[in-house]
mmCIF file of C-alpha atoms and ligand atoms in Angstrom:
data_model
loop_
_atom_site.group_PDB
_atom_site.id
_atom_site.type_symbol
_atom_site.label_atom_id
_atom_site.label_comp_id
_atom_site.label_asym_id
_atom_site.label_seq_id
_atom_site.Cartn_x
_atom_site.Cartn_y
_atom_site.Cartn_z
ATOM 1 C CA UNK G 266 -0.726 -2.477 10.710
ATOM 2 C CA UNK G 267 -3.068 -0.379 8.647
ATOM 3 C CA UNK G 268 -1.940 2.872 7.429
ATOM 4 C CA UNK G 269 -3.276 5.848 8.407
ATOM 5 C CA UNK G 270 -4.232 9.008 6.914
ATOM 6 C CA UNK G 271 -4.957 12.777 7.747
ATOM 7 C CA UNK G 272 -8.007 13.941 5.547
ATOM 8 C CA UNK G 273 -9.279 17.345 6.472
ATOM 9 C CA UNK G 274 -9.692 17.091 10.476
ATOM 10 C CA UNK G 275 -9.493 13.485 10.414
ATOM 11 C CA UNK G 276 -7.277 10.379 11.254
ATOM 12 C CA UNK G 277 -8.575 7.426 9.317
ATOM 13 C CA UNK G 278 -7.102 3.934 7.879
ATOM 14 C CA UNK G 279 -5.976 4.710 4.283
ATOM 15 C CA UNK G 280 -9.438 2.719 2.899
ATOM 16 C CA UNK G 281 -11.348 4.994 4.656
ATOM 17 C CA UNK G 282 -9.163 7.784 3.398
ATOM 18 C CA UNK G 283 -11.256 9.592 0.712
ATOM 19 C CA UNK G 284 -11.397 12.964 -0.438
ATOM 20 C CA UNK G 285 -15.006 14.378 -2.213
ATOM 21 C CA UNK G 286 -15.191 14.111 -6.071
ATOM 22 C CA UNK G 287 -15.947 18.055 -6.328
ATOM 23 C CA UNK G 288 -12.324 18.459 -4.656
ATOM 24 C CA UNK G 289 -10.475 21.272 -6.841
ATOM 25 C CA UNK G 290 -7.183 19.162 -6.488
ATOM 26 C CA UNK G 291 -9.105 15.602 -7.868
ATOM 27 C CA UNK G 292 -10.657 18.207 -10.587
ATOM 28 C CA UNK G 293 -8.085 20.557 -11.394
ATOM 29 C CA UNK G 294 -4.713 19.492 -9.711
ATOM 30 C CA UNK G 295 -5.923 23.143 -8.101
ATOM 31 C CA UNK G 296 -3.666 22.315 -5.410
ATOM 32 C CA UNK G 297 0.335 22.108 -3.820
ATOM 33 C CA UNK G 298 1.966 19.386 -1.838
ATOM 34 C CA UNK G 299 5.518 18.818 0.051
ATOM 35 C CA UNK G 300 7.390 15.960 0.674
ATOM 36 C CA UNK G 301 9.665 15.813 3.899
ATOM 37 C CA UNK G 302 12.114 13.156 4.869
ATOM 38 C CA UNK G 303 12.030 11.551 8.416
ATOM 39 C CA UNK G 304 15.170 9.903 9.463
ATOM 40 C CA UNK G 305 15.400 8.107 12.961
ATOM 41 C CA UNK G 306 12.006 9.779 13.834
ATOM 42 C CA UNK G 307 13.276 13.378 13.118
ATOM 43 C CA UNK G 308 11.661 16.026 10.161
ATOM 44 C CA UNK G 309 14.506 16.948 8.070
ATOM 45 C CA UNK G 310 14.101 20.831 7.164
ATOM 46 C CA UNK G 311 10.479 20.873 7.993
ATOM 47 C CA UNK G 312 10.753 24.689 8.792
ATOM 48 C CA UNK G 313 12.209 25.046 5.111
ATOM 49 C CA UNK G 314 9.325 22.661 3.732
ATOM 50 C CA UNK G 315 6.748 24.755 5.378
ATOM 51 C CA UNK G 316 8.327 28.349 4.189
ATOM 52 C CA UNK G 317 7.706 26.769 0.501
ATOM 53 C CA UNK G 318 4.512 25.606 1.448
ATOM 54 C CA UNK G 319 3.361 29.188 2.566
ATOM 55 C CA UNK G 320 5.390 30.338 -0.978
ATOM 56 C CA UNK G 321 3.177 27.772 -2.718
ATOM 57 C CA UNK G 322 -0.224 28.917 -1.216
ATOM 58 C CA UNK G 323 0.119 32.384 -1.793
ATOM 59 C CA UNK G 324 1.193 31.773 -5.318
ATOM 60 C CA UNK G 325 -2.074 30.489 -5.827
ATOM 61 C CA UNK G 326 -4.180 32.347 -3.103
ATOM 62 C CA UNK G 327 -5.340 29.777 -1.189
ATOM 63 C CA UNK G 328 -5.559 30.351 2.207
ATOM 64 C CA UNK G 329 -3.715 28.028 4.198
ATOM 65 C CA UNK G 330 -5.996 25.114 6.033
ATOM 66 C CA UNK G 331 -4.457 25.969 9.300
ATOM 67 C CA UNK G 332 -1.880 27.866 11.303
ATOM 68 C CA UNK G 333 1.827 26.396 11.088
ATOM 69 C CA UNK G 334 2.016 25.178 14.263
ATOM 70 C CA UNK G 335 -1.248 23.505 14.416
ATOM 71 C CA UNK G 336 0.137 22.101 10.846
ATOM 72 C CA UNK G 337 3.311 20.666 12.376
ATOM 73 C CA UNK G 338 1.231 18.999 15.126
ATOM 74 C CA UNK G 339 -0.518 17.223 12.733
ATOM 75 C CA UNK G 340 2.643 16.164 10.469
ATOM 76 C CA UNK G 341 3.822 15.011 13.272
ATOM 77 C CA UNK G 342 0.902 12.927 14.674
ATOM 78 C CA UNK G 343 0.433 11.191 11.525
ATOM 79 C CA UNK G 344 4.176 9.872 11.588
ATOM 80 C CA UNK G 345 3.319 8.925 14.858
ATOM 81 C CA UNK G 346 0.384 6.540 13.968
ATOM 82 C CA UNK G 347 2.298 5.189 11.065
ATOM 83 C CA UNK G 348 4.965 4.431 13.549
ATOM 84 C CA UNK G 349 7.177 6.449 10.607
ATOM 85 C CA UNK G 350 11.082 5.763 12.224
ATOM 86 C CA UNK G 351 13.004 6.563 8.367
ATOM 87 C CA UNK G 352 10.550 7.525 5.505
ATOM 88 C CA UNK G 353 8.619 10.539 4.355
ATOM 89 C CA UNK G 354 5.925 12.539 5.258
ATOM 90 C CA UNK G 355 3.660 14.576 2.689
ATOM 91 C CA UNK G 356 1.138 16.582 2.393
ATOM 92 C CA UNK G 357 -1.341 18.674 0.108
ATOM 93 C CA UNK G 358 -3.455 21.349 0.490
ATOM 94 C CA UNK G 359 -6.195 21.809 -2.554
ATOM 95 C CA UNK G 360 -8.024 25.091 -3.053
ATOM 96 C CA UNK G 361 -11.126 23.088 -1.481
ATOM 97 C CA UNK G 362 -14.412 21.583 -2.690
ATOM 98 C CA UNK G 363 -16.742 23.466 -4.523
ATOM 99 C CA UNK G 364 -19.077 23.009 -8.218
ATOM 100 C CA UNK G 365 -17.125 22.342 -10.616
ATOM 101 C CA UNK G 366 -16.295 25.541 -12.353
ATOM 102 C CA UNK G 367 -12.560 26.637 -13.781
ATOM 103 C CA UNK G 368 -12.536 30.063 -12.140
ATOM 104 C CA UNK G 369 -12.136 30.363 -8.124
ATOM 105 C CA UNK G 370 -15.435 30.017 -6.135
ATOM 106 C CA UNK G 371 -16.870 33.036 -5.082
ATOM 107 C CA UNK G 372 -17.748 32.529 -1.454
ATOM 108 C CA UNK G 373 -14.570 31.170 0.336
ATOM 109 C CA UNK G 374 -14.218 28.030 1.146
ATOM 110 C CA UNK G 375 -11.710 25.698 3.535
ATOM 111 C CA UNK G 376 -8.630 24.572 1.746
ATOM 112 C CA UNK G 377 -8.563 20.660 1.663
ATOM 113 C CA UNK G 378 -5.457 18.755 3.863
ATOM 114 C CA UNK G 379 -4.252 15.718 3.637
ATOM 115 C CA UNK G 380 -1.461 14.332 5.170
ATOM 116 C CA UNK G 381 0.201 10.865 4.822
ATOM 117 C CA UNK G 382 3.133 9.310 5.696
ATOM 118 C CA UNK G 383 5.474 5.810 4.837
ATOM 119 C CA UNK G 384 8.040 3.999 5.888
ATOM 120 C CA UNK G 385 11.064 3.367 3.403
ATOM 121 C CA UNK G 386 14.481 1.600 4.142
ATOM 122 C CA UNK G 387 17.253 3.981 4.108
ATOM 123 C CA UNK G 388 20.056 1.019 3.753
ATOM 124 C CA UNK G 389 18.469 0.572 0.747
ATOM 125 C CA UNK G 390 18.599 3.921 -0.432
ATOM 126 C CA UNK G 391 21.727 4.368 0.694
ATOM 127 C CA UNK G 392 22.747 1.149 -1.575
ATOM 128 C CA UNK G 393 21.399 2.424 -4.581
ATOM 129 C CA UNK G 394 23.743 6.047 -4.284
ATOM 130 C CA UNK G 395 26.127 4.488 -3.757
ATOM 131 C CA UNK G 396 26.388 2.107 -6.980
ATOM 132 C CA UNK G 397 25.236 5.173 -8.923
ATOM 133 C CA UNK G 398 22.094 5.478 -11.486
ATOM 134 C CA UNK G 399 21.422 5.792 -14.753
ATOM 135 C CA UNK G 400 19.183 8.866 -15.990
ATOM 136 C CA UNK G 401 17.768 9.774 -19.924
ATOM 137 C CA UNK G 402 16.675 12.878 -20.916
ATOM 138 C CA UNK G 403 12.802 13.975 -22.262
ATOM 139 C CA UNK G 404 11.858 17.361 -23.871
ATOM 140 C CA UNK G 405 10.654 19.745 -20.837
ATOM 141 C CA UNK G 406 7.236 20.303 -22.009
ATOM 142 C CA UNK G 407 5.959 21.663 -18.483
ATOM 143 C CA UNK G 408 4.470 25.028 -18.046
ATOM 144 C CA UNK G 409 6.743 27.995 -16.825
ATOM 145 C CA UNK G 410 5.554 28.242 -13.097
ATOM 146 C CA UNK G 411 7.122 24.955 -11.971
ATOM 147 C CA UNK G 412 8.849 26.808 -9.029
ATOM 148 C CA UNK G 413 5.282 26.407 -7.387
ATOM 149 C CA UNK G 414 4.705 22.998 -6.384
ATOM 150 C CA UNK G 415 1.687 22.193 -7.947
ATOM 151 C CA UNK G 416 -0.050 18.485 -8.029
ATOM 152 C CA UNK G 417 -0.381 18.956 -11.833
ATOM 153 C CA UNK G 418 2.163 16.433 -12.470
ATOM 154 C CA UNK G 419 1.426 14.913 -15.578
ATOM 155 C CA UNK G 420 4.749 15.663 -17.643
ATOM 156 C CA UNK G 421 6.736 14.431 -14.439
ATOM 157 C CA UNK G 422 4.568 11.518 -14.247
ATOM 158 C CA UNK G 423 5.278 10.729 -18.037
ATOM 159 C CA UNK G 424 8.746 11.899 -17.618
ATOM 160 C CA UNK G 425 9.468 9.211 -14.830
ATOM 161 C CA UNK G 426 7.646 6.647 -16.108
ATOM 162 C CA UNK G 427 9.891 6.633 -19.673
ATOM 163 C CA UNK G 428 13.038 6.305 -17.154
ATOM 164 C CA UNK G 429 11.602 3.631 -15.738
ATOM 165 C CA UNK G 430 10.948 1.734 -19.020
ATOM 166 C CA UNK G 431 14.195 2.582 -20.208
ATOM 167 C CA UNK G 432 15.774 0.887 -16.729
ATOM 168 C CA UNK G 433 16.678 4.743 -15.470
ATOM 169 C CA UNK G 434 16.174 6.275 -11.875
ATOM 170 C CA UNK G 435 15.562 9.740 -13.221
ATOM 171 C CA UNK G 436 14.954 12.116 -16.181
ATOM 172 C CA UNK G 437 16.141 15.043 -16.841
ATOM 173 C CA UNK G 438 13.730 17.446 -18.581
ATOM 174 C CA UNK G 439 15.983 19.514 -21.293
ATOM 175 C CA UNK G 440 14.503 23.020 -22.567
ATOM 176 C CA UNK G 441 14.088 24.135 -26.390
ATOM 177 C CA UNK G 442 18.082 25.233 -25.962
ATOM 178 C CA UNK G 443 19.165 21.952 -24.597
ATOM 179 C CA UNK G 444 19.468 23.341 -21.269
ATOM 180 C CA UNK G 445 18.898 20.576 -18.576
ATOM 181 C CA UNK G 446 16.376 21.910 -15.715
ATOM 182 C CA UNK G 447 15.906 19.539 -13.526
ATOM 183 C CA UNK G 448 14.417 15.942 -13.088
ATOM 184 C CA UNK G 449 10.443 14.983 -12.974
ATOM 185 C CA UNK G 450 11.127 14.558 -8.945
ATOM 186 C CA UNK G 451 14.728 16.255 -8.308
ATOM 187 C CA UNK G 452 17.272 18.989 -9.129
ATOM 188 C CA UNK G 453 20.190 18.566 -11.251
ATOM 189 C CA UNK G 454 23.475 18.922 -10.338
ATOM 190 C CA UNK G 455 26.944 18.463 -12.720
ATOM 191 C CA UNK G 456 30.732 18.859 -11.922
ATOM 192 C CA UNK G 457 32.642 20.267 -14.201
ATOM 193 C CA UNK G 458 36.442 18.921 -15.523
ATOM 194 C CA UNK G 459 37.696 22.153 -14.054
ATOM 195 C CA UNK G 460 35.694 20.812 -10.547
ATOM 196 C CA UNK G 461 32.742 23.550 -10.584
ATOM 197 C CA UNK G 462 29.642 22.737 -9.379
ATOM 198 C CA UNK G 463 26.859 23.775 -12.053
ATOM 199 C CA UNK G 464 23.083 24.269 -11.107
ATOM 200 C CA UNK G 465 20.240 26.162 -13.112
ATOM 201 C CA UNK G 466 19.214 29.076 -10.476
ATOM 202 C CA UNK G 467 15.828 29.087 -8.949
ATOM 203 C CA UNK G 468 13.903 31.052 -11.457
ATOM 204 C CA UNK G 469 10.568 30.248 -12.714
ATOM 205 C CA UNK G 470 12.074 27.534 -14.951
ATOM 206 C CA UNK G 471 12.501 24.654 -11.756
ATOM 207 C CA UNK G 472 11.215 24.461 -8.376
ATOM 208 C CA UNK G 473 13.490 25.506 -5.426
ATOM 209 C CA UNK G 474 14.357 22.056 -3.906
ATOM 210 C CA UNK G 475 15.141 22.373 -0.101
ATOM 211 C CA UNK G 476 17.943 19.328 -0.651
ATOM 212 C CA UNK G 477 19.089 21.929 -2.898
ATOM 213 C CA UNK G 478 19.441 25.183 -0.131
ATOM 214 C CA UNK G 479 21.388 22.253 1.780
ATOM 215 C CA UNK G 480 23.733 21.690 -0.730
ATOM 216 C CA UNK G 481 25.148 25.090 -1.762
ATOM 217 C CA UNK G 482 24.928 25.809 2.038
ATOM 218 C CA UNK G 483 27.097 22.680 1.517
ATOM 219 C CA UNK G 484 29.297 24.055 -1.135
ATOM 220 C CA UNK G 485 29.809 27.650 0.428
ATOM 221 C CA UNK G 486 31.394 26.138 3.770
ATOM 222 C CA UNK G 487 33.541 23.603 1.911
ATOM 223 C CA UNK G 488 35.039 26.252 -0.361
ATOM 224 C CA UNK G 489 33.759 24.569 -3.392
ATOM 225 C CA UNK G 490 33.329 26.308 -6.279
ATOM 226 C CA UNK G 491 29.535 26.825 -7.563
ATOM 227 C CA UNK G 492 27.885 28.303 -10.438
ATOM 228 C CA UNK G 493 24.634 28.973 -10.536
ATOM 229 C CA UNK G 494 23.122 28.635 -14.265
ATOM 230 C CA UNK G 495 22.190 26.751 -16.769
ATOM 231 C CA UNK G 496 23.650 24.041 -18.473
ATOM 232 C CA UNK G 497 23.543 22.018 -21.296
ATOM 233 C CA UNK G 498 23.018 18.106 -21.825
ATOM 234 C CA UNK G 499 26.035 18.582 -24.019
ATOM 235 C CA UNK G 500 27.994 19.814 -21.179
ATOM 236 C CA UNK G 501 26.275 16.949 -18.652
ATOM 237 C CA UNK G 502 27.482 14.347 -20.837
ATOM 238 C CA UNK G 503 31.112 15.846 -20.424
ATOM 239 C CA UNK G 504 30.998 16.514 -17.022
ATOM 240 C CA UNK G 505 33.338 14.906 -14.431
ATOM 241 C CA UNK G 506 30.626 14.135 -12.343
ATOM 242 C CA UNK G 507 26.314 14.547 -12.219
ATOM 243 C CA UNK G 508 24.065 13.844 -9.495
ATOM 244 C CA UNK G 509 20.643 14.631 -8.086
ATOM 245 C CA UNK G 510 18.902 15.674 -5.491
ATOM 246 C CA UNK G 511 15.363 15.740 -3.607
ATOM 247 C CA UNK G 512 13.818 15.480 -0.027
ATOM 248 C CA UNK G 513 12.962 11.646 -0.620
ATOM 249 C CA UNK G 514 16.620 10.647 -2.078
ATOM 250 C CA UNK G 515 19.084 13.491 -0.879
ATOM 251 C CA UNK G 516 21.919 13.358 -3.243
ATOM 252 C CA UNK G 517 21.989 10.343 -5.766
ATOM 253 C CA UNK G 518 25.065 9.922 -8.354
ATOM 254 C CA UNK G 519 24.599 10.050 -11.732
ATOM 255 C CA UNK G 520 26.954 7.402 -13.744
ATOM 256 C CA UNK G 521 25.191 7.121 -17.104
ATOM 257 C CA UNK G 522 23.186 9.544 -19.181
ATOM 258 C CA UNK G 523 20.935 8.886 -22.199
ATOM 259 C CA UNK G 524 23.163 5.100 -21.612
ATOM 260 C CA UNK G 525 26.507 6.581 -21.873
ATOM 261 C CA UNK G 526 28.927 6.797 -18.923
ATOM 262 C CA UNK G 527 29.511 9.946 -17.026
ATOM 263 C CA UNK G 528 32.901 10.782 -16.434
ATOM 264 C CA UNK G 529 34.775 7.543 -14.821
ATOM 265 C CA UNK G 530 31.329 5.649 -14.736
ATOM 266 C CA UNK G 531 31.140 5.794 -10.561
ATOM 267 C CA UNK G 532 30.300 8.459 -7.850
ATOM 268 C CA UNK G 533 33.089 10.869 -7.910
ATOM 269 C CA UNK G 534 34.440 12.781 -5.184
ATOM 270 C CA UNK G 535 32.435 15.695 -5.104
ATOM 271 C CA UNK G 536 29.316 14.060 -4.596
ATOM 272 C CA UNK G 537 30.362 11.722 -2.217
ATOM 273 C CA UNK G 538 31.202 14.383 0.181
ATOM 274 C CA UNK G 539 28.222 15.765 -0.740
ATOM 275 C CA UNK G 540 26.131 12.709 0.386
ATOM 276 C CA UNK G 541 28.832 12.271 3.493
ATOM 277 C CA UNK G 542 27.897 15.872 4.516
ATOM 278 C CA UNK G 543 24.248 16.144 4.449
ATOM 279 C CA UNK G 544 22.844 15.861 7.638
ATOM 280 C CA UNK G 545 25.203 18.347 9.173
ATOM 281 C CA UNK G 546 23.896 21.061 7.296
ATOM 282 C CA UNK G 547 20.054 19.950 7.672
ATOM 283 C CA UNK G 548 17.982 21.025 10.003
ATOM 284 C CA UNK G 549 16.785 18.297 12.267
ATOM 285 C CA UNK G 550 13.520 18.439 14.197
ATOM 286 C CA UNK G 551 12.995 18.129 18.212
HETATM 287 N N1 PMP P 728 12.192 19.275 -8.732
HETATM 288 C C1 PMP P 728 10.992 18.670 -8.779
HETATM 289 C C2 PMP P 728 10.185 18.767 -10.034
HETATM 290 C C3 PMP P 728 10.512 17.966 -7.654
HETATM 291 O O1 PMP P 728 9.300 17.381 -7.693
HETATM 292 C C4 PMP P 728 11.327 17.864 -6.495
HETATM 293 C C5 PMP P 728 10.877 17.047 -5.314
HETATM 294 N N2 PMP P 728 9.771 17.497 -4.691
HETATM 295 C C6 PMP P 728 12.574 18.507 -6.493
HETATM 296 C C7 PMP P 728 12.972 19.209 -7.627
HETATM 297 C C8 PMP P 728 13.473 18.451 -5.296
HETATM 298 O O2 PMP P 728 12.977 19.260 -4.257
HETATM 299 P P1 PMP P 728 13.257 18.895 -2.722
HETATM 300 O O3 PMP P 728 14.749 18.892 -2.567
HETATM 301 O O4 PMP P 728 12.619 20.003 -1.972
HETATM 302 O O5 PMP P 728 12.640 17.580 -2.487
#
């Protein structure tokens, strides 16, 4: 079966699936995306995806392609035609076509929107969380605004791709005061040996995960404790446990850093129940 693809107003097989060279997104990465799981043919937080959308727009000041609700239809149509069961759905919205010139265009113009989605096993997702993974750390040379989820992705790109090389799932991007701030494509997350929960808060310096807003939602009902700043990698490579998070992994233990063990080298507690107590706190489509 062919994949298909949304491309502004159209359904088309993923060959077919083109977008114009004077596209501000293919130009500029002038443009913001989202990334939303589906699991047994239900959006997970798609209200919460589409709030940061809107976030992400106005940010910019483009004007959003289309009304939420005509939006959802179409998420929801192209899972449909992908016959999408467990998998992902994303989608980006460019500040449109227009001569190529850095500042906006003048005369407004239609925001681009496309909108794809895949299939992906969660067994073996689920396999890989629960062996653990192995993450290094790279110099966070992003810009500052990386709580707006812009397609400029180059550093995560380059980021990820040195994890892969170095047979990691993730990096972790690590500021000028060797703070950790989050991965290329996730949050970071340690435990501390007195059992708190550590995460940067959403400031400019990471982008507001939704898995995230699960997780202390998480946290706050099971009476764990939870602080919300910054850490360092010297205090991630003491910590009792680590783990990550994102719409297209959920929560994913973190046994080695930089290729030394994190605390007892397997998924600890915390993040166990973490994983074991997802899906009651997200919100599940209709
Ligand atoms: N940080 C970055 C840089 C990301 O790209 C992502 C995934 N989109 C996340 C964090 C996690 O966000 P979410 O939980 O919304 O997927």
């Amino acid at each position: 079966m062919s994949r298909i693809a949304y491309v502004n107003g159209r359904y088309v097989p993923h060959r077919d699936a083109t977008i114009h060279v004077e596209d501000r997104g293919f130009q500029f990465a002038d443009g913001v995306y989202e990334v939303c799981e589906v699991r047994a043919g239900r959006l997970i937080d798609e209200r919460r995806h589409l709030d940061r959308l809107d976030r992400s727009l106005s940010e910019l000041r483009i004007v959003p392609p289309m009304t939420r609700a005509a939006l959802s239809v179409v998420i929801r149509e192209t899972v449909r035609q992908n016959r999408v069961r467990d998998g992902i759905v994303y989608l980006q919205v460019t500040r449109g076509i227009a001569r190529r010139d850095h500042a906006f265009p003048d005369k407004p113009i239609p925001a681009s929107l496309i909108v794809t989605s895949r299939s992906a096993d969660p067994v073996k997702r689920d396999k890989a969380a629960d062996a653990g993974v192995g993450v290094i750390t790279v110099p966070d040379n992003r810009w500052d605004r990386v709580d707006i989820k812009t397609v400029g992705l180059l550093p995560n790109v380059l980021a990820k791709q040195a994890a892969k090389e170095a047979g990691a799932k993730e990096a972790w991007f690590v500021d000028a005061k060797g703070e950790v701030t989050e991965g290329s494509s996730t949050n970071a997350w340690i435990v501390t040996a007195d059992g708190i929960v550590v995460t940067r808060p959403a400031e400019h310096g990471i982008l507001r995960g939704i898995t995230r807003a699960v997780i202390l939602d998480i946290l706050a009902a099971a009476g764990l404790k939870l602080e919300e700043r910054a850490f360092t990698l010297a205090e991630a490579r003491a910590a009792r446990e680590a783990f990550f998070t994102s719409a297209s992994n959920i929560v994913v233990p973190v046994v080695k850093l930089d290729g030394a063990v994190v605390g007892d080298g397997k998924p600890g507690p915390v993040v166990s129940r973490l994983r074991e107590e997802f899906y009651r706190f997200a919100e599940a489509s209709a």
